[in-house]
Short mmCIF file of C-alpha atoms and ligand atoms in Angstrom, two decimals:
data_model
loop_
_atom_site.label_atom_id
_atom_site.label_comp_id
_atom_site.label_asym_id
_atom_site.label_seq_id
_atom_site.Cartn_x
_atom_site.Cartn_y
_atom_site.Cartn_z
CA UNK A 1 -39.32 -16.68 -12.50
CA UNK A 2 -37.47 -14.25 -10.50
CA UNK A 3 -37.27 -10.95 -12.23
CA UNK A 4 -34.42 -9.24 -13.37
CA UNK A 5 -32.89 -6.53 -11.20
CA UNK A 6 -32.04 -3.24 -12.70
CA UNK A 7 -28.65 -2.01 -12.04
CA UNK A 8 -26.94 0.94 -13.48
CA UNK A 9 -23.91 0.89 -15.33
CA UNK A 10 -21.03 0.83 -12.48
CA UNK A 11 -19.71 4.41 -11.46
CA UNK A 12 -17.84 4.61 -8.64
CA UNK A 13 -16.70 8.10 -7.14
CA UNK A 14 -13.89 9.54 -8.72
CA UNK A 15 -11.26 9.38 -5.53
CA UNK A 16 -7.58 10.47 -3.91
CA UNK A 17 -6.69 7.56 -2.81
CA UNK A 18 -4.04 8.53 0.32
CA UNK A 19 -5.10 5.72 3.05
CA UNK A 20 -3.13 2.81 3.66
CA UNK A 21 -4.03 0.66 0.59
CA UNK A 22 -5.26 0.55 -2.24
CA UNK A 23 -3.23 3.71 -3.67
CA UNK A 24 -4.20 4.92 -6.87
CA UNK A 25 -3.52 2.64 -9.72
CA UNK A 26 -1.23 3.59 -12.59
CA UNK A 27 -3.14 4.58 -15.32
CA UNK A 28 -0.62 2.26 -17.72
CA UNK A 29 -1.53 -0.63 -15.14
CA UNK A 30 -5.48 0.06 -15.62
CA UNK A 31 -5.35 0.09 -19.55
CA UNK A 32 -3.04 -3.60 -19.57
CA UNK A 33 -6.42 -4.25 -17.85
CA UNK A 34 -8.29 -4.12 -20.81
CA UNK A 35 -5.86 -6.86 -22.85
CA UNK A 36 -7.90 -9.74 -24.10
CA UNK A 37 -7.02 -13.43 -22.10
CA UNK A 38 -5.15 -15.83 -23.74
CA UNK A 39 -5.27 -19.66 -21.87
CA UNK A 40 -3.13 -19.61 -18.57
CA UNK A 41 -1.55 -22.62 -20.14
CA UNK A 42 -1.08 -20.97 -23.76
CA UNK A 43 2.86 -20.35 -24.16
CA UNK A 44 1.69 -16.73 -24.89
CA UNK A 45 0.93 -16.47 -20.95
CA UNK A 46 3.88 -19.00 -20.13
CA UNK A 47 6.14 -16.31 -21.42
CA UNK A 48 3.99 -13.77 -19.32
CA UNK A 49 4.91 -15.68 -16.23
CA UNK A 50 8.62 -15.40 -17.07
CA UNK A 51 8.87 -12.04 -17.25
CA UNK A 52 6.79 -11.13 -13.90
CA UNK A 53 8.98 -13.60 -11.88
CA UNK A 54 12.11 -11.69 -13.72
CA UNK A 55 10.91 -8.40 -12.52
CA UNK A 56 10.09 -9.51 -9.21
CA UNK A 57 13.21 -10.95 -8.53
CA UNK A 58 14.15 -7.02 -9.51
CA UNK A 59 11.83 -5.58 -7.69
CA UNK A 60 12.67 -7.56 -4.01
CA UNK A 61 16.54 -7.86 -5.34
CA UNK A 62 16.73 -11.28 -5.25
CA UNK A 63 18.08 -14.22 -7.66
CA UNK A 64 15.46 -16.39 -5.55
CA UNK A 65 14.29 -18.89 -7.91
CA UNK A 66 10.94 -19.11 -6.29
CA UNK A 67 9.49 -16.45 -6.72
CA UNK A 68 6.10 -16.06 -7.80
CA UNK A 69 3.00 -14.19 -7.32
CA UNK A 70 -0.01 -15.82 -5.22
CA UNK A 71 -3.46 -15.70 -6.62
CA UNK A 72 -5.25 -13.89 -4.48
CA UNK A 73 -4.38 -10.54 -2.25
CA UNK A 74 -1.27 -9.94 0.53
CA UNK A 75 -2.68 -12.42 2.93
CA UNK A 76 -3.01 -15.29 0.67
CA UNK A 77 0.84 -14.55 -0.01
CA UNK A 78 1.15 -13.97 3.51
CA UNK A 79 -0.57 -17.45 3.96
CA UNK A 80 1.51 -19.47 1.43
CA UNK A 81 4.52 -18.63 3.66
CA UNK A 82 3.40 -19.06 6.55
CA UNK A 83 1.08 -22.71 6.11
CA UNK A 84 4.29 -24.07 3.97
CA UNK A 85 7.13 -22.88 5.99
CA UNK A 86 5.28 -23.77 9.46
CA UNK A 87 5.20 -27.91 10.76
CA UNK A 88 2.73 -28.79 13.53
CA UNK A 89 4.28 -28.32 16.65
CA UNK A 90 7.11 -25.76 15.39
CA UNK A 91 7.81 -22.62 17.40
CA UNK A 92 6.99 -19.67 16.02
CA UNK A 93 8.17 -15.94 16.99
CA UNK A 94 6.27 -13.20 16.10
CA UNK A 95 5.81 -9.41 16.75
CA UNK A 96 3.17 -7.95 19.08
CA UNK A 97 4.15 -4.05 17.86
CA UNK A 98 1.27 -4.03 15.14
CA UNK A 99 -2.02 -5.39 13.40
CA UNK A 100 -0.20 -7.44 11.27
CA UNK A 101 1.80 -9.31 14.14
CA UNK A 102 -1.36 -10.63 15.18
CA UNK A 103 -2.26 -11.74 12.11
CA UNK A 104 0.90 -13.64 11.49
CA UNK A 105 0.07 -15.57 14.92
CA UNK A 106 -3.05 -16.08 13.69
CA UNK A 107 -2.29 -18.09 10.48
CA UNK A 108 0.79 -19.78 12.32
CA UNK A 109 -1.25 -21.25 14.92
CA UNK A 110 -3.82 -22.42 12.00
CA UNK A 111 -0.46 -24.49 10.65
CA UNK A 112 0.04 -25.80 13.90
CA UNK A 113 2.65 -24.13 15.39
CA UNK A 114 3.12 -22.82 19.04
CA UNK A 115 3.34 -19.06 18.80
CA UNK A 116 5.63 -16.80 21.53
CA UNK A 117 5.85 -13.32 21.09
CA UNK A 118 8.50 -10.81 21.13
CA UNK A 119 7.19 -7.43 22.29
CA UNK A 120 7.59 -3.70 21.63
CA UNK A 121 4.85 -1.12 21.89
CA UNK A 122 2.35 -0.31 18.68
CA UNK A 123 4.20 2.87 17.21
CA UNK A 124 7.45 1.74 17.95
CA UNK A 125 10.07 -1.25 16.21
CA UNK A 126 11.21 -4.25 17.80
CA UNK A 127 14.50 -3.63 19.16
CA UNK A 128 17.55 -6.28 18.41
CA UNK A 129 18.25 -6.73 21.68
CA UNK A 130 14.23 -7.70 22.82
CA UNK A 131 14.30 -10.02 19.41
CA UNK A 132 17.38 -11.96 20.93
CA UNK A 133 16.23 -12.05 24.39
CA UNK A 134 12.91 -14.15 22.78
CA UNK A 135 15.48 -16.54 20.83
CA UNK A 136 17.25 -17.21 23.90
CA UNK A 137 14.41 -18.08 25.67
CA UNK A 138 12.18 -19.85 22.96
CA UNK A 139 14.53 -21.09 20.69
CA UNK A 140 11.87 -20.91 17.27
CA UNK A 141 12.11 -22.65 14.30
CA UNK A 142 10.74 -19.76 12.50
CA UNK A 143 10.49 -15.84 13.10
CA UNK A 144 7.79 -13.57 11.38
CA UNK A 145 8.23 -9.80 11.52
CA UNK A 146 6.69 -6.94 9.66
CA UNK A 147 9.06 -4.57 7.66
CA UNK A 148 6.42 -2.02 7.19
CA UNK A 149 3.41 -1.84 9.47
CA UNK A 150 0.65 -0.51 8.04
CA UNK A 151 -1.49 -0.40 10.74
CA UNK A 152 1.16 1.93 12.95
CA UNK A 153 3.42 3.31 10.49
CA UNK A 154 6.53 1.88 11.91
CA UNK A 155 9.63 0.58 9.59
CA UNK A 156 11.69 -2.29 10.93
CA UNK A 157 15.01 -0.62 10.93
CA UNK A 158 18.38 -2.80 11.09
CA UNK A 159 16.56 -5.61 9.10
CA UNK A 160 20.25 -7.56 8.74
CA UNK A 161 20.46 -7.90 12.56
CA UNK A 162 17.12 -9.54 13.08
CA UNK A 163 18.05 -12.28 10.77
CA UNK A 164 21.75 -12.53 11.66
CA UNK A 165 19.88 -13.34 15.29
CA UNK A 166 17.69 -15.64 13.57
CA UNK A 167 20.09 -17.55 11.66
CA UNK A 168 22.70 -17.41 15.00
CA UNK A 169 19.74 -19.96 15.81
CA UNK A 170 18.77 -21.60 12.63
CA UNK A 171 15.63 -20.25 11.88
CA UNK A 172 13.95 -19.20 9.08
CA UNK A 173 12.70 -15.41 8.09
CA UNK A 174 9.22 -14.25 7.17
CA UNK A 175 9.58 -10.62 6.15
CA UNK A 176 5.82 -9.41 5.64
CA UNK A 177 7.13 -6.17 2.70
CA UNK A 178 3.24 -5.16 1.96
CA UNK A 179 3.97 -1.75 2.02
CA UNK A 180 7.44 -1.76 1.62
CA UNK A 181 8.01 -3.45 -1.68
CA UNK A 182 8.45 -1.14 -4.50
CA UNK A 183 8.10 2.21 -1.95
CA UNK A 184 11.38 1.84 0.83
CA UNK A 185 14.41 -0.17 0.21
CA UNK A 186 14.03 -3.96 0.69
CA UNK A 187 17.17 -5.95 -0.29
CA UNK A 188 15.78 -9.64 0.23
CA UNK A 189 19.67 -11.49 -0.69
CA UNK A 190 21.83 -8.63 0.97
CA UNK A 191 19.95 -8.90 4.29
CA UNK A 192 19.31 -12.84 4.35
CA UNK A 193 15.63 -12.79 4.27
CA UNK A 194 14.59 -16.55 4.12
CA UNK A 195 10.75 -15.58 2.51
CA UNK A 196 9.16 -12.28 2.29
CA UNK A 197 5.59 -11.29 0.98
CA UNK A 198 3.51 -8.58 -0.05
CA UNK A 199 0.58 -6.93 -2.29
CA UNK A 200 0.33 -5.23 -4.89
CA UNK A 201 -2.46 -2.44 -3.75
CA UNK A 202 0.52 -0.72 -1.94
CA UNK A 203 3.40 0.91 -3.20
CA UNK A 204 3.30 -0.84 -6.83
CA UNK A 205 0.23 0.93 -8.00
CA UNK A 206 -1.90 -2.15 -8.93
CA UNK A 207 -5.08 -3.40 -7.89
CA UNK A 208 -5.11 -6.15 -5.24
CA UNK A 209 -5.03 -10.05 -6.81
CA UNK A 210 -1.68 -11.24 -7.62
CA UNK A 211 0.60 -10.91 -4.49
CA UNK A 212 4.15 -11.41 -4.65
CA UNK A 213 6.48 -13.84 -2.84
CA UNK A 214 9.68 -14.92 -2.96
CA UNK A 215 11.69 -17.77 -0.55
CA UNK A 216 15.12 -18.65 -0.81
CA UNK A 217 16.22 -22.62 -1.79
CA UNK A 218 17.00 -23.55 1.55
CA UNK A 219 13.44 -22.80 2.88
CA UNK A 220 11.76 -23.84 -0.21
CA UNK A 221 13.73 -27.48 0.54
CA UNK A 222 12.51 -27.54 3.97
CA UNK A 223 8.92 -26.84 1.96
CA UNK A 224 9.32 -29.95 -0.25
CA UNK A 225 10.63 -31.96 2.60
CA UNK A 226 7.60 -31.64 4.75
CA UNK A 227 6.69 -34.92 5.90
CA UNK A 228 2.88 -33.79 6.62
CA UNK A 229 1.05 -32.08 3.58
CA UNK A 230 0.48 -28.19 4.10
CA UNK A 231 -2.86 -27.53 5.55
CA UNK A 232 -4.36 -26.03 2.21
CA UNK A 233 -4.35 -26.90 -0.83
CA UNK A 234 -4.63 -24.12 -2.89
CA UNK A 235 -1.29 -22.35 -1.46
CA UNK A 236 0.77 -25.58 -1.49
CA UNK A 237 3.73 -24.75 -2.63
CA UNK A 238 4.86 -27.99 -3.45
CA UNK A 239 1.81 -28.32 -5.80
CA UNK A 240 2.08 -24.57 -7.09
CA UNK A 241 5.55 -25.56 -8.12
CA UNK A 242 4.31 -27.77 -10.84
CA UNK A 243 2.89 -24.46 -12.62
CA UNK A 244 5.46 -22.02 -11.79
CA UNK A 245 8.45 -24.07 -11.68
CA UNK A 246 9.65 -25.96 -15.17
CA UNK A 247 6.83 -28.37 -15.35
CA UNK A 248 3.98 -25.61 -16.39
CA UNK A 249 1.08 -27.88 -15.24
CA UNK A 250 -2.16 -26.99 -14.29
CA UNK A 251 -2.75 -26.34 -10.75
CA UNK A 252 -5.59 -23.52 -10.57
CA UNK A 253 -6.77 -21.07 -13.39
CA UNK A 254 -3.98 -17.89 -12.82
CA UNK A 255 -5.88 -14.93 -12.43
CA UNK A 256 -5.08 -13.72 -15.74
CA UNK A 257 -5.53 -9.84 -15.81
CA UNK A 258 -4.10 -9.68 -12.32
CA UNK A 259 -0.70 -11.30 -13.84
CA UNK A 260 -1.03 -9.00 -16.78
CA UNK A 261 -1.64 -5.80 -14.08
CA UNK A 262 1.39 -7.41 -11.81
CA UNK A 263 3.61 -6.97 -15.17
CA UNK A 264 3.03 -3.59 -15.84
CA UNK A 265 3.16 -2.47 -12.62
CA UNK A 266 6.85 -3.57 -12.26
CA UNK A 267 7.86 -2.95 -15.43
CA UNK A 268 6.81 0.28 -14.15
CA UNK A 269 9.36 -0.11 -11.67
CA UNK A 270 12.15 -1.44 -13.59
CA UNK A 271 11.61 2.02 -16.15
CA UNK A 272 12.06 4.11 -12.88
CA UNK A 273 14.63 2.31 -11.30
CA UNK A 274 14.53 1.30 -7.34
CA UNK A 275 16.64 3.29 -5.33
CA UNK A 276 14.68 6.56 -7.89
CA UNK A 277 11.41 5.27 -6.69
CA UNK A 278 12.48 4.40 -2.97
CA UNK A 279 13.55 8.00 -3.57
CA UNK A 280 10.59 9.18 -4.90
CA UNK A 281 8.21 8.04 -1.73
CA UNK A 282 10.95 9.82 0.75
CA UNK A 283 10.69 12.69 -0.61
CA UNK A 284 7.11 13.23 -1.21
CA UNK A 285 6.27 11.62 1.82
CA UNK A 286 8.84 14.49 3.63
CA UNK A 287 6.39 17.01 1.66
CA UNK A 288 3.48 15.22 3.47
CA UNK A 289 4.44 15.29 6.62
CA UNK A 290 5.55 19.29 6.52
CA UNK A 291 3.08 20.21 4.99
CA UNK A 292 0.33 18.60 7.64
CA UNK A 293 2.73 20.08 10.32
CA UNK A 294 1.84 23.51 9.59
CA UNK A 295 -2.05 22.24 10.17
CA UNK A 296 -0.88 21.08 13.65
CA UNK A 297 -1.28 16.95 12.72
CA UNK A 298 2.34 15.74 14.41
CA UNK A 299 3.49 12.88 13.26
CA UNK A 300 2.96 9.76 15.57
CA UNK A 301 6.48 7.48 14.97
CA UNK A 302 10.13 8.32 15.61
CA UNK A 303 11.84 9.71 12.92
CA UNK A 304 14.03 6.83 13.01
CA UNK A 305 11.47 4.47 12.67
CA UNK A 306 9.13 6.40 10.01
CA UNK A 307 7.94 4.90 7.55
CA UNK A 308 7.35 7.35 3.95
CA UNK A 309 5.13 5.14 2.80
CA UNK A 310 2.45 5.07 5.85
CA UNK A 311 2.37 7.54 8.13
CA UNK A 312 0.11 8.04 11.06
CA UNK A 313 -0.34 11.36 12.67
CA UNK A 314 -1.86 12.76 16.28
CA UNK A 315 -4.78 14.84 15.61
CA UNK A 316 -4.90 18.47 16.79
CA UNK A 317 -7.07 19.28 20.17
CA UNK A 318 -10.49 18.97 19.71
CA UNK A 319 -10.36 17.40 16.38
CA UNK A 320 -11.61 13.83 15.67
CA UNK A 321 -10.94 11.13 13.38
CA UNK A 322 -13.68 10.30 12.30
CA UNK A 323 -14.77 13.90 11.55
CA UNK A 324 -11.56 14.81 9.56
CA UNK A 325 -11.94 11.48 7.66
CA UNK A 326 -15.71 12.00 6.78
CA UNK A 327 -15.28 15.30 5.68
CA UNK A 328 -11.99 14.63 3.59
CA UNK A 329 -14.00 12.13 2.16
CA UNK A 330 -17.24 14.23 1.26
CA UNK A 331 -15.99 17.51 0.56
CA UNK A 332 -12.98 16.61 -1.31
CA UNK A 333 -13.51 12.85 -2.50
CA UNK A 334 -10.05 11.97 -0.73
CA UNK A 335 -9.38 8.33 1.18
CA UNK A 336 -7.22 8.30 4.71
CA UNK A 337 -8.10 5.94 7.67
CA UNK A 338 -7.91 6.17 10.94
CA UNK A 339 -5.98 4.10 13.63
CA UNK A 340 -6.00 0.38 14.20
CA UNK A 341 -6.22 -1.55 17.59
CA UNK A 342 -4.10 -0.12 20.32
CA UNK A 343 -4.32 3.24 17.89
CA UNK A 344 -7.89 3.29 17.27
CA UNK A 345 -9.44 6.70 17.57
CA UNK A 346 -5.60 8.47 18.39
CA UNK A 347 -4.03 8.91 14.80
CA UNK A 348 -5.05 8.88 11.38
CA UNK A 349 -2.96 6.97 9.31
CA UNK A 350 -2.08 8.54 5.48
CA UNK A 351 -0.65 6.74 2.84
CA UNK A 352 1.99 7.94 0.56
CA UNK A 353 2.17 4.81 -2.07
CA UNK A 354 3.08 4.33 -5.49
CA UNK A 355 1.19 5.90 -8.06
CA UNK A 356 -0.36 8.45 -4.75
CA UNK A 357 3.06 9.33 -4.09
CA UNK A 358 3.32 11.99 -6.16
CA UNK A 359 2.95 16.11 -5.56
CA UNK A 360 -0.35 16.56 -6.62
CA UNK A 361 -2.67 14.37 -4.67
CA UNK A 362 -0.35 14.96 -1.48
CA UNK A 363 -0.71 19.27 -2.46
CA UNK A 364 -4.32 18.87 -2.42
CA UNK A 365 -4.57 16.80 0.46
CA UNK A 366 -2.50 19.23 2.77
CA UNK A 367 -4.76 22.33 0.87
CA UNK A 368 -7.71 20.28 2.00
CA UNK A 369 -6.88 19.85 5.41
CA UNK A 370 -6.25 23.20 5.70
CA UNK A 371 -9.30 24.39 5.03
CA UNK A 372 -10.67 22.27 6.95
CA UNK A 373 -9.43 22.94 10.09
CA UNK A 374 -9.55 26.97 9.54
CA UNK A 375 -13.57 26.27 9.48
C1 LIG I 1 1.52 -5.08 6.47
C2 LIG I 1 0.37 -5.81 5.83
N1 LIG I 1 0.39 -7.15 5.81
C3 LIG I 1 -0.61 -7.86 5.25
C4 LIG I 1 -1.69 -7.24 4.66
C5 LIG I 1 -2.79 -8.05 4.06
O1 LIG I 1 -2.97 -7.78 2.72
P1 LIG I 1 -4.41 -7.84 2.01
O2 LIG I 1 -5.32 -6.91 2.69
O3 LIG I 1 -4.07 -7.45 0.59
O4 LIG I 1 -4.87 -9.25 2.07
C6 LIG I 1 -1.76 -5.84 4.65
C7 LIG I 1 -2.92 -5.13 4.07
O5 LIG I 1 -3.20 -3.99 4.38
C8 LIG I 1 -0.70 -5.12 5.26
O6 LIG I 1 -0.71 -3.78 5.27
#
């Protein structure tokens, strides 16, 4: 008989969550948490599902039928699009600007398809002109790019051009909107967007589990008229379909509290309205990134390109990451990360997301900082 191990009642630290996911979680959003389960199959729960589809089509202004969240975090969304929409041996363009561009190529190629790239530096978007270039020359059936990337800071602008190209061409759109939904504006119908993904850790103050994804009939019909099956099973979306479409059939068990978090989260965002909240992140994130000026932490992206919801800044001389990030963390219990790949060790990257994108954890970060760097 093994004996029992003794471990204390679970007490995390009490943190300011200002890296690039997860943001602090509504406090609403942590008490739905509590609710009791009912069956995922009960009709209780069936009307549960209605109502978080309804205020995700809101939320990524869309009348998308399918449009659902994925059990599990932003890359199982960001896997349901891609193994579904992706056929062995289809071309598939994606972004080299970011983290996340590279992880799109990574689940394409696990669909089978042939990956080409279209290029722009990390820090910087993909420009229109570089996007058609790679159409001309590849001709893809498909075209991933990130609308917010988290790992640089960078937001795709002129959204409505990229698919215009894409669509020139017949290809579908993957939008990956992790830390855009809910935080910058994202109009899924008005700019053509064929499927777009994200989380809900970001900008829609929920804990990660239930991600949310929408696709537009005609990719969802190139979806059911696969000839070979998708490569897994659990994010089939021709399977899924029999629980979230009419049929209501078991599939997998839903991740019950998840759902239940999901629905308060954007009811949350229905009560403050979009454009208010897109609004909301703008602004505080403007307080940000004056306030940290006065410290001497520039920040890192183009105004034109900035994104309010991430952004990375260059460190003053002499100052590292990892020491500004330790101490933030030990002396005043607050989150931010530091860069990613080609930006490893040259910004940190703070996030300005949902329920942290208010004046008071952003005040005390910049007072905190401050001090910091006086010592
Ligand atoms: C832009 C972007 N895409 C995809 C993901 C993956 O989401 P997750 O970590 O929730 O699986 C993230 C997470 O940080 C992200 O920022």
């Amino acid at each position: 008989m093994h004996a029992p191990p003794a471990i204390d009642e679970l007490s995390p630290p009490d943190r300011t969550l200002l890296g690039p996911g997860p943001s602090m979680v509504h406090p609403r959003v942590l008490r739905t948490m509590g609710t009791p389960l009912v069956g995922h199959l009960d009709p209780a729960f069936l009307e549960v599902m209605d109502e978080v589809q309804e205020l995700l089509r809101y939320t990524f202004q869309t009348t998308n039928k399918w449009t659902i969240p994925v059990s599990g975090t932003g890359s199982a969304a960001m896997e349901a699009a891609f193994a579904n929409l992706v056929r062995p041996g289809d071309t598939v363009l994606v972004p080299t600007n970011g983290y996340f561009g590279h992880r799109m190529a990574a689940m394409a190629e696990r669909a089978g398809g042939e990956v080409v790239t279209v290029d722009a530096p990390w820090g910087a978007p993909l420009s229109s002109a570089a996007v058609a270039d790679a159409f001309d020359t590849h001709q893809p059936t498909v075209f991933g790019f990130v609308h917010a990337e988290t790992s640089t800071g960078v937001l795709q602008p002129d959204v409505s051009e990229l698919v215009e190209i894409a669509h020139a061409h017949d290809a579908f759109v993957i939008a990956d909107t992790v830390t855009s939904l809910g935080g910058v504006e994202l109009r899924v119908d008005d700019w053509g967007i064929d499927v777009a993904y994200a989380g809900g850790q970001k900008c829609l103050s929920c804990p990660p589990g239930a991600s949310p994804l929408t696709l537009s009939d005609r990719a969802m019909d190139r979806i059911l008229g696969r000839e070979s099956p998708v490569r897994s099973w659990y994010l089939d979306l021709s399977l899924l379909e029999g629980y979230w479409g009419s049929e209501r059939a078991y599939h997998h068990t839903a991740p019950i509290t998840n759902v239940y978090a999901l629905r308060e989260a954007l009811r949350l965002v229905a009560e403050e309205g979009l454009e208010e909240r897109w609004e909301r992140h703008r602004r505080v994130a403007s307080e940000l990134v004056a306030g940290l000026e006065t410290h001497g932490l520039e920040p890192f992206v183009e105004e034109t390109s900035w994104l309010p919801s991430l952004t990375t800044f260059k460190l003053p001389t002499g100052v590292s990451d990892e020491w500004l990030i330790s101490q933030l963390r030990e002396t005043y219990s607050i989150e931010i990360a530091g860069g990613l790949g080609d930006l490893a060790g040259e910004v940190v990257r703070i996030g300005c997301m949902g329920h942290s994108a208010r004046r008071e954890p952003i005040a005390y970060l910049i007072a905190a900082v401050g001090e910091l760097l006086e010592k």
